[in-house]
Short mmCIF file of C-alpha atoms and ligand atoms in Angstrom, two decimals:
data_model
loop_
_atom_site.label_atom_id
_atom_site.label_comp_id
_atom_site.label_asym_id
_atom_site.label_seq_id
_atom_site.Cartn_x
_atom_site.Cartn_y
_atom_site.Cartn_z
CA MET N 1 -1.51 -33.89 -32.44
CA LEU N 2 -3.35 -30.74 -33.36
CA TYR N 3 -3.92 -30.16 -37.02
CA ASP N 4 -5.31 -27.04 -38.69
CA THR N 5 -6.65 -25.19 -35.68
CA ASN N 6 -8.43 -22.99 -38.14
CA PRO N 7 -10.24 -20.00 -36.80
CA THR N 8 -13.05 -19.24 -39.21
CA LEU N 9 -12.13 -15.90 -40.65
CA GLU N 10 -14.23 -15.73 -43.78
CA GLY N 11 -15.32 -12.16 -44.31
CA VAL N 12 -13.54 -10.73 -41.27
CA LYS N 13 -13.11 -6.98 -41.63
CA THR N 14 -12.29 -5.49 -38.25
CA ILE N 15 -9.84 -6.28 -35.48
CA ASP N 16 -12.66 -7.04 -33.06
CA GLU N 17 -14.15 -9.52 -35.46
CA ALA N 18 -10.73 -11.04 -35.99
CA LYS N 19 -10.19 -11.48 -32.27
CA GLN N 20 -13.37 -13.46 -32.00
CA GLY N 21 -12.12 -15.81 -34.66
CA SER N 22 -8.79 -16.51 -33.05
CA VAL N 23 -8.18 -19.71 -31.12
CA PHE N 24 -5.21 -18.01 -29.61
CA PHE N 25 -7.32 -15.65 -27.56
CA LYS N 26 -9.24 -18.49 -26.02
CA GLU N 27 -6.18 -20.49 -25.13
CA PHE N 28 -3.68 -17.93 -23.97
CA PRO N 29 -3.42 -17.50 -20.20
CA ALA N 30 -4.38 -14.19 -18.65
CA MET N 31 -1.28 -12.09 -19.12
CA GLY N 32 -1.41 -8.37 -18.54
CA ASN N 33 0.59 -5.83 -20.38
CA THR N 34 3.72 -5.14 -18.35
CA PRO N 35 4.78 -1.45 -18.39
CA GLY N 36 8.35 -0.84 -19.54
CA LEU N 37 8.62 -4.10 -21.47
CA LYS N 38 8.15 -4.74 -25.15
CA HIS N 39 5.48 -7.23 -26.04
CA PHE N 40 5.05 -9.93 -28.60
CA TYR N 41 1.90 -11.66 -29.69
CA ILE N 42 2.13 -15.14 -31.24
CA GLU N 43 -0.36 -17.36 -33.03
CA SER N 44 0.45 -20.97 -33.83
CA TYR N 45 -0.96 -23.28 -36.46
CA GLY N 46 -0.32 -26.87 -37.48
CA CYS N 47 0.96 -29.76 -35.42
CA GLN N 48 1.81 -29.87 -31.75
CA MET N 49 5.49 -29.53 -32.63
CA ASN N 50 4.77 -26.04 -33.92
CA PHE N 51 3.00 -25.13 -30.67
CA SER N 52 5.99 -26.51 -28.83
CA ASP N 53 8.33 -24.39 -30.99
CA SER N 54 6.34 -21.26 -30.10
CA GLU N 55 7.24 -21.94 -26.47
CA ILE N 56 10.94 -22.02 -27.44
CA VAL N 57 10.46 -18.74 -29.32
CA ALA N 58 8.80 -17.22 -26.23
CA SER N 59 11.82 -18.22 -24.17
CA ILE N 60 14.30 -16.70 -26.65
CA LEU N 61 12.27 -13.48 -26.82
CA GLY N 62 12.08 -13.32 -23.02
CA ASP N 63 15.88 -13.10 -22.97
CA ILE N 64 15.80 -9.89 -25.02
CA GLY N 65 13.09 -8.24 -22.95
CA TYR N 66 9.97 -9.21 -24.87
CA ALA N 67 7.02 -10.40 -22.77
CA PRO N 68 4.10 -12.33 -24.25
CA THR N 69 0.77 -10.58 -24.55
CA ARG N 70 -2.59 -11.73 -25.76
CA ILE N 71 -3.58 -8.24 -26.77
CA MET N 72 -2.60 -8.03 -30.40
CA GLU N 73 -3.22 -4.28 -30.63
CA GLU N 74 -0.76 -3.56 -27.81
CA SER N 75 2.06 -5.71 -29.10
CA ASP N 76 5.27 -4.42 -30.65
CA LEU N 77 5.84 -7.65 -32.53
CA ILE N 78 3.26 -9.95 -34.11
CA LEU N 79 4.39 -13.48 -34.95
CA VAL N 80 2.59 -16.25 -36.75
CA ASN N 81 4.01 -19.76 -36.52
CA THR N 82 2.80 -21.37 -39.71
CA CYS N 83 1.99 -24.78 -41.19
CA SER N 84 2.29 -25.95 -44.81
CA ILE N 85 0.88 -29.45 -44.49
CA ARG N 86 -2.18 -28.79 -46.67
CA GLU N 87 -3.18 -25.91 -48.88
CA LYS N 88 -5.94 -24.96 -46.46
CA ALA N 89 -3.44 -24.47 -43.64
CA GLU N 90 -1.56 -21.95 -45.76
CA GLU N 91 -4.76 -20.15 -46.78
CA THR N 92 -5.63 -19.65 -43.11
CA VAL N 93 -2.31 -17.94 -42.47
CA ARG N 94 -2.73 -15.64 -45.47
CA LYS N 95 -6.10 -14.57 -44.07
CA ARG N 96 -4.52 -13.82 -40.70
CA LEU N 97 -1.93 -11.62 -42.41
CA LYS N 98 -4.78 -9.46 -43.70
CA VAL N 99 -5.81 -8.89 -40.09
CA PHE N 100 -2.26 -8.01 -39.03
CA GLU N 101 -2.17 -5.55 -41.90
CA LEU N 102 -5.05 -3.62 -40.31
CA ILE N 103 -3.04 -3.29 -37.12
CA LYS N 104 0.08 -2.24 -38.94
CA ARG N 105 -1.85 0.44 -40.76
CA GLU N 106 -2.83 1.94 -37.38
CA ARG N 107 0.62 1.51 -35.82
CA PRO N 108 3.33 1.33 -38.50
CA GLY N 109 6.04 0.64 -35.86
CA VAL N 110 4.69 -2.86 -35.24
CA LYS N 111 6.83 -5.61 -36.76
CA VAL N 112 5.28 -8.72 -38.28
CA GLY N 113 7.13 -12.03 -38.51
CA VAL N 114 6.32 -15.29 -40.28
CA LEU N 115 7.83 -18.33 -38.56
CA GLY N 116 7.70 -22.07 -39.08
CA CYS N 117 7.01 -24.33 -42.02
CA MET N 118 5.47 -21.83 -44.39
CA ALA N 119 8.40 -19.47 -43.78
CA GLU N 120 10.72 -22.32 -44.71
CA ARG N 121 8.73 -23.34 -47.77
CA LEU N 122 8.34 -19.88 -49.30
CA LYS N 123 11.56 -18.32 -48.00
CA LYS N 124 12.35 -14.91 -49.53
CA LYS N 125 9.18 -14.97 -51.62
CA TRP N 126 7.42 -13.61 -48.55
CA LEU N 127 9.24 -10.32 -48.79
CA GLU N 128 8.34 -10.00 -52.45
CA GLU N 129 4.72 -11.02 -52.04
CA GLU N 130 3.72 -9.55 -48.69
CA LYS N 131 4.83 -6.02 -48.09
CA LEU N 132 3.89 -6.10 -44.42
CA VAL N 133 6.20 -8.97 -43.45
CA ASP N 134 9.38 -7.79 -41.68
CA LEU N 135 10.77 -11.14 -40.59
CA VAL N 136 10.86 -14.60 -42.16
CA VAL N 137 12.31 -17.22 -39.84
CA GLY N 138 12.51 -20.98 -40.48
CA PRO N 139 12.10 -23.61 -37.73
CA ASP N 140 15.85 -24.10 -37.19
CA ALA N 141 16.71 -20.39 -37.00
CA TYR N 142 14.96 -19.24 -33.83
CA ARG N 143 18.23 -18.63 -31.99
CA ASP N 144 18.86 -15.89 -34.53
CA LEU N 145 15.62 -14.07 -33.59
CA PRO N 146 17.29 -11.43 -31.36
CA ASN N 147 19.59 -10.45 -34.24
CA LEU N 148 16.79 -10.55 -36.82
CA ILE N 149 14.42 -8.51 -34.64
CA GLY N 150 17.22 -5.98 -34.07
CA GLY N 151 17.60 -5.65 -37.84
CA ALA N 152 13.85 -5.28 -38.31
CA GLU N 153 13.71 -2.58 -35.62
CA GLU N 154 16.24 -0.63 -37.66
CA GLY N 155 13.97 -0.88 -40.65
CA GLY N 156 15.47 -3.99 -42.28
CA ARG N 157 13.51 -6.86 -43.75
CA MET N 158 15.15 -9.94 -42.33
CA VAL N 159 15.27 -13.59 -43.43
CA ASN N 160 16.87 -16.67 -41.91
CA VAL N 161 15.61 -19.99 -43.23
CA LEU N 162 18.77 -22.05 -42.83
CA LEU N 163 18.04 -25.63 -41.83
CA SER N 164 20.40 -27.32 -39.43
CA ARG N 165 21.55 -30.90 -38.92
CA GLU N 166 22.18 -30.35 -35.22
CA GLU N 167 19.75 -27.81 -33.78
CA THR N 168 17.42 -29.31 -31.15
CA TYR N 169 17.05 -26.29 -28.82
CA ALA N 170 17.84 -28.78 -26.04
CA ASP N 171 19.28 -26.12 -23.73
CA ILE N 172 16.35 -23.70 -24.07
CA SER N 173 13.74 -23.94 -21.35
CA PRO N 174 10.38 -23.36 -23.04
CA VAL N 175 7.95 -20.74 -21.70
CA ARG N 176 4.65 -22.64 -21.40
CA LEU N 177 2.22 -20.47 -23.33
CA ASP N 178 -1.27 -21.92 -23.29
CA SER N 179 -0.76 -24.10 -20.30
CA ASN N 180 -3.34 -25.70 -18.00
CA GLY N 181 -0.46 -26.40 -15.59
CA VAL N 182 -1.17 -30.14 -15.80
CA THR N 183 -0.15 -31.39 -19.26
CA ALA N 184 2.83 -30.31 -21.37
CA PHE N 185 4.60 -31.26 -24.60
CA ILE N 186 8.31 -32.00 -24.98
CA SER N 187 9.95 -32.19 -28.42
CA ILE N 188 12.40 -35.10 -28.40
CA MET N 189 13.50 -34.80 -32.01
CA ARG N 190 13.19 -32.54 -35.01
CA GLY N 191 12.85 -33.00 -38.76
CA CYS N 192 12.04 -36.17 -40.66
CA ASP N 193 14.13 -38.50 -42.81
CA ASN N 194 11.19 -40.34 -44.34
CA MET N 195 10.12 -39.26 -47.73
CA CYS N 196 6.39 -39.93 -47.77
CA SER N 197 5.59 -38.74 -51.26
CA PHE N 198 2.64 -36.52 -50.22
CA CYS N 199 4.44 -34.78 -47.39
CA VAL N 200 6.08 -31.37 -47.17
CA VAL N 201 7.58 -31.86 -43.69
CA PRO N 202 11.02 -33.16 -44.78
CA PHE N 203 11.37 -29.98 -46.85
CA THR N 204 10.17 -27.57 -44.18
CA ARG N 205 11.78 -29.20 -41.14
CA GLY N 206 14.93 -30.71 -42.56
CA ARG N 207 16.86 -33.78 -41.49
CA GLU N 208 15.89 -35.85 -38.52
CA ARG N 209 17.89 -35.31 -35.32
CA SER N 210 17.29 -36.56 -31.80
CA ARG N 211 17.68 -34.59 -28.64
CA GLU N 212 20.01 -35.81 -25.95
CA PRO N 213 17.94 -38.04 -23.59
CA PHE N 214 19.11 -36.50 -20.33
CA SER N 215 17.87 -33.07 -21.40
CA VAL N 216 14.44 -34.60 -22.15
CA VAL N 217 14.34 -36.30 -18.75
CA ALA N 218 15.50 -33.10 -17.03
CA GLU N 219 12.72 -31.13 -18.73
CA ALA N 220 10.12 -33.72 -17.71
CA GLN N 221 11.45 -33.74 -14.13
CA ASP N 222 11.26 -29.94 -14.00
CA LEU N 223 7.66 -30.04 -15.22
CA PHE N 224 6.79 -32.64 -12.60
CA ASP N 225 8.41 -30.50 -9.89
CA LYS N 226 6.29 -27.56 -11.04
CA GLY N 227 3.10 -29.59 -10.62
CA TYR N 228 2.61 -30.95 -14.13
CA ARG N 229 1.35 -34.53 -14.22
CA GLU N 230 1.55 -35.48 -17.89
CA VAL N 231 4.17 -35.07 -20.60
CA THR N 232 3.78 -35.91 -24.28
CA LEU N 233 7.02 -36.72 -26.10
CA LEU N 234 6.83 -35.31 -29.61
CA GLY N 235 8.43 -36.21 -32.90
CA GLN N 236 7.33 -36.84 -36.49
CA ASN N 237 8.46 -40.43 -36.07
CA VAL N 238 9.29 -41.09 -32.41
CA ASP N 239 10.22 -44.71 -33.10
CA SER N 240 13.30 -43.63 -35.00
CA TYR N 241 14.57 -41.66 -32.00
CA LYS N 242 18.25 -42.48 -31.76
CA TRP N 243 21.00 -41.09 -29.61
CA GLU N 244 24.60 -42.06 -29.03
CA ASN N 245 27.17 -40.47 -26.77
CA PRO N 246 30.10 -39.83 -29.11
CA GLU N 247 32.62 -40.30 -26.29
CA SER N 248 31.33 -43.24 -24.25
CA GLY N 249 29.36 -44.95 -27.04
CA GLU N 250 26.34 -45.09 -24.71
CA LYS N 251 23.12 -45.43 -26.74
CA ALA N 252 19.41 -44.84 -26.32
CA ASP N 253 16.47 -45.71 -28.56
CA PHE N 254 12.88 -44.59 -28.12
CA ALA N 255 11.97 -47.46 -25.77
CA ASP N 256 14.93 -46.48 -23.56
CA LEU N 257 13.84 -42.85 -23.52
CA LEU N 258 10.27 -43.84 -22.63
CA ASP N 259 11.58 -46.02 -19.81
CA MET N 260 13.76 -43.21 -18.42
CA THR N 261 10.90 -40.71 -18.54
CA ALA N 262 8.44 -43.12 -16.94
CA ARG N 263 10.83 -43.69 -14.03
CA ILE N 264 10.73 -40.01 -12.99
CA HIS N 265 7.64 -40.60 -10.86
CA PRO N 266 4.67 -43.00 -10.99
CA ASP N 267 2.36 -39.96 -10.90
CA LEU N 268 3.87 -38.49 -14.06
CA ARG N 269 2.00 -39.82 -17.06
CA VAL N 270 3.92 -40.25 -20.28
CA ARG N 271 2.37 -40.02 -23.75
CA PHE N 272 4.01 -39.81 -27.15
CA SER N 273 3.23 -39.02 -30.78
CA THR N 274 3.64 -39.93 -33.63
CA SER N 275 4.47 -43.62 -34.14
CA HIS N 276 5.39 -44.82 -37.61
CA PRO N 277 4.11 -48.31 -38.54
CA LYS N 278 7.39 -49.23 -40.24
CA ASP N 279 9.45 -48.47 -37.12
CA MET N 280 7.21 -49.23 -34.14
CA THR N 281 8.92 -52.10 -32.31
CA ASP N 282 7.68 -54.70 -29.85
CA LYS N 283 10.34 -53.34 -27.49
CA VAL N 284 8.35 -50.08 -27.29
CA LEU N 285 5.14 -52.04 -26.68
CA HIS N 286 6.78 -54.08 -23.88
CA THR N 287 8.12 -50.89 -22.30
CA MET N 288 4.60 -49.47 -22.36
CA ALA N 289 3.29 -52.65 -20.74
CA ALA N 290 5.96 -52.48 -18.03
CA HIS N 291 4.96 -49.02 -16.77
CA GLU N 292 1.44 -48.20 -15.58
CA ASN N 293 2.17 -44.49 -16.14
CA ILE N 294 2.96 -44.85 -19.85
CA CYS N 295 -0.44 -44.25 -21.38
CA LYS N 296 -1.97 -47.11 -23.33
CA TYR N 297 -2.60 -45.12 -26.43
CA ILE N 298 -0.83 -45.21 -29.79
CA HIS N 299 -1.28 -42.84 -32.70
CA LEU N 300 -0.30 -45.09 -35.62
CA PRO N 301 -1.26 -43.35 -38.88
CA VAL N 302 -2.13 -45.82 -41.63
CA GLN N 303 -2.77 -43.19 -44.39
CA SER N 304 -4.28 -45.84 -46.70
CA GLY N 305 -5.35 -49.47 -46.37
CA ASN N 306 -4.19 -50.41 -49.85
CA SER N 307 -0.69 -51.73 -50.51
CA ARG N 308 -0.35 -50.20 -53.99
CA ILE N 309 -1.30 -46.75 -52.67
CA LEU N 310 0.99 -47.16 -49.64
CA ASP N 311 3.79 -47.91 -52.08
CA LEU N 312 3.03 -44.78 -54.13
CA MET N 313 2.93 -42.85 -50.87
CA ASN N 314 6.39 -44.25 -50.09
CA ARG N 315 5.27 -45.29 -46.63
CA THR N 316 7.59 -48.36 -46.81
CA TYR N 317 5.06 -50.76 -45.26
CA ASP N 318 2.11 -52.58 -46.78
CA ARG N 319 -1.33 -53.57 -45.60
CA ASP N 320 -0.14 -56.90 -44.13
CA TRP N 321 2.70 -55.27 -42.25
CA TYR N 322 0.31 -52.74 -40.73
CA MET N 323 -2.15 -55.46 -39.69
CA ASP N 324 0.72 -57.38 -38.11
CA ARG N 325 1.66 -54.28 -36.07
CA MET N 326 -1.97 -54.00 -34.91
CA ARG N 327 -1.94 -57.67 -33.82
CA SER N 328 1.25 -57.05 -31.83
CA ILE N 329 -0.43 -54.16 -30.04
CA TRP N 330 -3.44 -56.30 -29.17
CA ASN N 331 -1.21 -59.13 -27.89
CA ILE N 332 1.12 -57.03 -25.77
CA LEU N 333 -1.28 -54.24 -24.76
CA PRO N 334 -4.81 -55.62 -24.81
CA ASP N 335 -6.21 -52.41 -23.27
CA ALA N 336 -4.59 -49.99 -25.68
CA ALA N 337 -6.52 -47.60 -27.91
CA VAL N 338 -5.12 -46.88 -31.36
CA SER N 339 -5.85 -43.85 -33.54
CA SER N 340 -4.88 -43.01 -37.11
CA ASP N 341 -4.41 -40.43 -39.85
CA ILE N 342 -6.06 -41.14 -43.20
CA ILE N 343 -5.74 -39.51 -46.61
CA THR N 344 -8.48 -39.97 -49.21
CA GLY N 345 -8.14 -39.53 -52.96
CA PHE N 346 -4.38 -39.88 -53.25
CA CYS N 347 -3.11 -39.95 -56.86
CA THR N 348 -4.66 -42.78 -58.94
CA GLU N 349 -6.64 -44.24 -55.99
CA THR N 350 -9.50 -46.43 -57.32
CA GLU N 351 -12.83 -47.13 -55.62
CA GLU N 352 -11.64 -50.65 -54.65
CA GLU N 353 -8.48 -49.20 -53.15
CA HIS N 354 -10.57 -46.72 -51.19
CA GLN N 355 -12.63 -49.68 -49.91
CA ASP N 356 -9.37 -51.14 -48.57
CA THR N 357 -8.98 -48.03 -46.42
CA LEU N 358 -12.49 -48.50 -45.02
CA SER N 359 -11.81 -52.18 -44.30
CA ILE N 360 -8.50 -51.56 -42.52
CA MET N 361 -10.27 -48.98 -40.35
CA GLU N 362 -12.80 -51.66 -39.37
CA PHE N 363 -10.01 -54.17 -38.78
CA SER N 364 -8.04 -51.73 -36.61
CA LYS N 365 -11.10 -50.42 -34.72
CA TYR N 366 -9.56 -46.97 -34.31
CA SER N 367 -10.78 -45.01 -31.32
CA MET N 368 -10.26 -41.84 -33.34
CA SER N 369 -8.78 -40.62 -36.63
CA TYR N 370 -7.63 -37.41 -38.26
CA MET N 371 -8.94 -37.59 -41.81
CA PHE N 372 -7.96 -35.50 -44.83
CA ALA N 373 -8.57 -35.21 -48.55
CA TYR N 374 -5.25 -35.33 -50.42
CA SER N 375 -3.84 -31.86 -50.99
CA GLU N 376 -0.95 -31.64 -53.45
CA ARG N 377 2.05 -29.81 -52.02
CA PRO N 378 4.51 -28.17 -54.43
CA GLY N 379 7.96 -29.77 -54.46
CA THR N 380 6.95 -33.08 -52.88
CA LEU N 381 7.72 -36.39 -54.60
CA ALA N 382 4.04 -36.93 -55.43
CA ALA N 383 3.72 -33.46 -56.96
CA ARG N 384 6.74 -34.15 -59.16
CA LYS N 385 5.93 -37.74 -60.12
CA PHE N 386 2.16 -38.24 -60.16
CA ALA N 387 -0.86 -36.35 -61.47
CA ASP N 388 -3.27 -35.17 -58.78
CA ASP N 389 -5.98 -36.92 -60.78
CA ILE N 390 -8.80 -37.65 -58.37
CA PRO N 391 -11.49 -34.98 -58.80
CA GLU N 392 -12.17 -32.83 -55.71
CA ASP N 393 -15.76 -34.08 -55.38
CA VAL N 394 -14.59 -37.71 -55.38
CA LYS N 395 -11.90 -36.98 -52.75
CA LYS N 396 -14.55 -35.28 -50.60
CA ARG N 397 -17.09 -38.08 -51.04
CA ARG N 398 -14.49 -40.66 -50.03
CA LEU N 399 -13.49 -38.46 -47.12
CA ASN N 400 -17.11 -38.29 -45.97
CA GLU N 401 -17.35 -42.08 -46.11
CA VAL N 402 -14.21 -42.37 -44.01
CA ILE N 403 -15.53 -39.81 -41.51
CA ARG N 404 -18.90 -41.54 -41.26
CA LEU N 405 -17.24 -44.90 -40.61
CA GLN N 406 -14.89 -43.40 -38.03
CA ASN N 407 -17.83 -41.84 -36.17
CA THR N 408 -19.45 -45.26 -35.93
CA LEU N 409 -16.19 -46.91 -34.82
CA SER N 410 -15.56 -44.19 -32.21
CA LEU N 411 -19.07 -44.56 -30.82
CA GLN N 412 -18.75 -48.36 -30.64
CA HIS N 413 -15.33 -48.05 -29.01
CA ASN N 414 -16.69 -45.66 -26.42
CA GLN N 415 -19.87 -47.63 -25.75
CA LYS N 416 -17.72 -50.62 -24.79
CA ASP N 417 -16.37 -48.48 -21.94
CA ILE N 418 -19.77 -47.99 -20.30
CA GLY N 419 -19.64 -49.59 -16.86
CA LYS N 420 -15.82 -49.57 -16.71
CA THR N 421 -13.85 -47.53 -14.18
CA PHE N 422 -10.83 -45.53 -15.34
CA LYS N 423 -8.05 -43.58 -13.67
CA VAL N 424 -8.46 -40.04 -15.01
CA LEU N 425 -6.10 -37.10 -14.66
CA ILE N 426 -8.22 -33.98 -14.04
CA GLU N 427 -7.19 -31.31 -16.56
CA ARG N 428 -9.69 -28.47 -16.29
CA ASP N 429 -13.34 -27.42 -16.21
CA SER N 430 -15.38 -29.05 -18.93
CA SER N 431 -16.01 -26.66 -21.81
CA ARG N 432 -19.78 -27.19 -21.48
CA SER N 433 -20.22 -26.53 -17.76
CA ASP N 434 -18.11 -25.27 -14.87
CA LYS N 435 -19.93 -27.78 -12.66
CA ASP N 436 -18.03 -30.56 -14.46
CA PHE N 437 -14.36 -31.43 -14.76
CA CYS N 438 -12.77 -33.09 -17.73
CA GLY N 439 -9.63 -35.15 -18.11
CA ARG N 440 -8.37 -38.11 -20.10
CA ASN N 441 -7.98 -41.76 -19.26
CA SER N 442 -4.91 -43.75 -20.21
CA GLN N 443 -6.46 -44.51 -23.63
CA ASN N 444 -6.60 -40.75 -24.34
CA LYS N 445 -10.39 -40.57 -24.16
CA MET N 446 -11.85 -37.37 -22.79
CA CYS N 447 -13.97 -38.10 -19.71
CA VAL N 448 -16.45 -35.57 -18.31
CA PHE N 449 -17.78 -35.90 -14.75
CA PRO N 450 -19.40 -33.74 -12.05
CA LYS N 451 -16.99 -31.97 -9.71
CA LYS N 452 -16.65 -33.18 -6.14
CA GLU N 453 -15.54 -31.22 -3.06
CA GLY N 454 -11.80 -30.99 -2.67
CA LEU N 455 -10.83 -32.21 -6.14
CA LYS N 456 -8.72 -30.06 -8.41
CA PRO N 457 -6.86 -30.18 -11.76
CA GLY N 458 -3.64 -32.18 -11.56
CA GLU N 459 -5.18 -34.88 -9.36
CA TYR N 460 -6.04 -38.43 -10.34
CA VAL N 461 -9.56 -39.76 -9.77
CA LEU N 462 -11.37 -42.99 -10.52
CA VAL N 463 -14.27 -42.34 -12.86
CA GLN N 464 -16.98 -44.89 -13.60
CA ILE N 465 -18.42 -44.48 -17.09
CA LYS N 466 -22.20 -44.16 -17.32
CA ASP N 467 -22.71 -42.98 -20.88
CA ALA N 468 -20.77 -42.24 -24.06
CA THR N 469 -20.90 -40.21 -27.26
CA SER N 470 -18.53 -40.73 -30.21
CA ALA N 471 -16.25 -38.04 -28.74
CA THR N 472 -16.58 -38.25 -24.94
CA LEU N 473 -17.10 -40.59 -22.01
CA LEU N 474 -19.50 -39.36 -19.33
CA GLY N 475 -19.10 -40.65 -15.81
CA GLU N 476 -18.96 -40.11 -12.06
CA VAL N 477 -16.14 -40.09 -9.56
CA VAL N 478 -16.09 -43.26 -7.46
CA GLY N 479 -13.99 -44.39 -4.51
N1 LIG V 501 4.76 -37.78 -39.09
C1 LIG V 501 3.41 -38.15 -39.09
C2 LIG V 501 2.50 -37.21 -39.85
C3 LIG V 501 2.66 -35.75 -39.76
S1 LIG V 501 1.63 -34.82 -40.83
C4 LIG V 501 3.29 -39.53 -39.73
O1 LIG V 501 4.13 -39.93 -40.49
O2 LIG V 501 2.30 -40.18 -39.50
C5 LIG V 501 0.04 -35.23 -40.20
C6 LIG V 501 -0.89 -35.86 -41.17
O3 LIG V 501 -1.26 -34.97 -42.19
C7 LIG V 501 -0.33 -37.05 -41.93
O4 LIG V 501 -0.34 -38.22 -41.18
C8 LIG V 501 -1.25 -37.14 -43.11
O5 LIG V 501 -2.37 -37.93 -42.85
C9 LIG V 501 -1.68 -35.70 -43.31
N2 LIG V 501 -1.06 -35.13 -44.51
C10 LIG V 501 0.25 -34.89 -44.71
N3 LIG V 501 0.45 -34.39 -45.95
C11 LIG V 501 -0.77 -34.31 -46.53
C12 LIG V 501 -1.23 -33.89 -47.81
N4 LIG V 501 -0.38 -33.47 -48.73
N5 LIG V 501 -2.56 -33.95 -48.06
C13 LIG V 501 -3.42 -34.40 -47.11
N6 LIG V 501 -3.05 -34.80 -45.90
C14 LIG V 501 -1.73 -34.77 -45.61
FE1 LIG V 502 5.71 -36.59 -43.40
FE2 LIG V 502 6.10 -39.18 -43.63
FE3 LIG V 502 7.78 -37.72 -42.19
FE4 LIG V 502 5.33 -38.18 -41.30
S1 LIG V 502 6.91 -39.72 -41.62
S2 LIG V 502 6.40 -36.23 -41.31
S3 LIG V 502 4.13 -38.16 -43.17
S4 LIG V 502 7.46 -37.59 -44.40
FE1 LIG V 503 2.50 -28.32 -40.35
FE2 LIG V 503 5.07 -28.10 -40.18
FE3 LIG V 503 3.76 -29.46 -38.36
S1 LIG V 503 3.93 -28.41 -42.03
S2 LIG V 503 2.01 -30.26 -39.49
S3 LIG V 503 3.58 -27.31 -38.74
S4 LIG V 503 5.79 -29.89 -39.13
#
């Protein structure tokens, strides 16, 4: 998953400066301005599910004659798909709004819309606080965009933040926005029914609901037919995916969905994220083992290695349970890589409890982790029940210790791969040199290797690893 793709916008004053800070400009495909059409510009923040939602939004807007553009100044509608997961994520969006304000000052006809989790969290407050915002649209209300945009075009200030128990956008074919034409994301469920005490997602995304499996398989098949070679199935907790046909009683769980997707074609790789330690079953692990094309990589966020803290976090597993899940992975999938999310300095965390996080990282030998200092979110269980009592400098120091350990673990993990040969799906030119390609192996490690005549993105190659850093494997095509 992608977290906080923060462009650095400190001190940005002009539009040109702003453009340089925007990830969006780097990632958006070359799309010209099409005469006669209206244009929208969209920036996305937060997790991969938000990026996936922006592709649904693009599809809905396409139906009312709006084409995507990457030229902010030429757009008629500026949208920002926001994230509330940590305070910093929200600060980034507020800085972007300052930039949009500059554009609106030049061209008052431009409409600005806030979408996603921050829209949901702050609801109508946006219209009171930010005079430039014309639209506030929550994650379950994107079907209402044509109506809301119509209202905004007539000068209204429009809000729809209703959450739904049913909406999955299953019938909407996403417009792939920042695509390399090789890898794509498919949302298989929405919302979250867990109540991790630190987390804002259940409030911003609503109740968990699973998408009908045949629509997921159809979307994956369509991607494969268009030349894509990898799909990542997305959900906040994919292991609780659950579907039942109300008429026939036919059922599918996540392992079944994985199996169906993997059967589309042996050349279509299947990945997924995120797994929840309390729900990840051996059935899923056996399904992974049964299909070569289901990637041997599991993102299994631990959050903390201490059972008392896990209890306060309401994660509903303890240290022993997590270690047992790790042992199951090693037994059933000896080649698998596992990554994690970690929070430091959660309410009342002691030094010894922090040490438990370091030791579970060593036990689990994560290939990679996303690591965060605890950020209190208004309205969450933790904000209501516990004092955010760990001083910022202590949270940061613990975070640095976690990061330092993870760097060592990642390097060790990667060094063990030197000499091995992996099947790699070529994704694109390496960001360092256009003489090299890059692509990932089954374990989700980025491999960089010199190009060879005739090879192109979307093809599989065997790469022998010659060297490694903590972030990348370096190799050569063999065979
Ligand atoms: N559904 C996923 C997590 C989604 S949020 C899961 O349950 O694992 C992504 C990550 O952000 C979380 O795993 C957690 O590590 C981090 N996170 C969430 N809320 C946070 C907060 N209030 N402060 C710091 N990090 C947080
Ligand atoms: Fe948040 Fe927990 Fe749900 Fe993940 S499982 S989205 S951390 S509430
Ligand atoms: Fe952020 Fe919402 Fe995703 S809060 S992490 S964009 S679900």
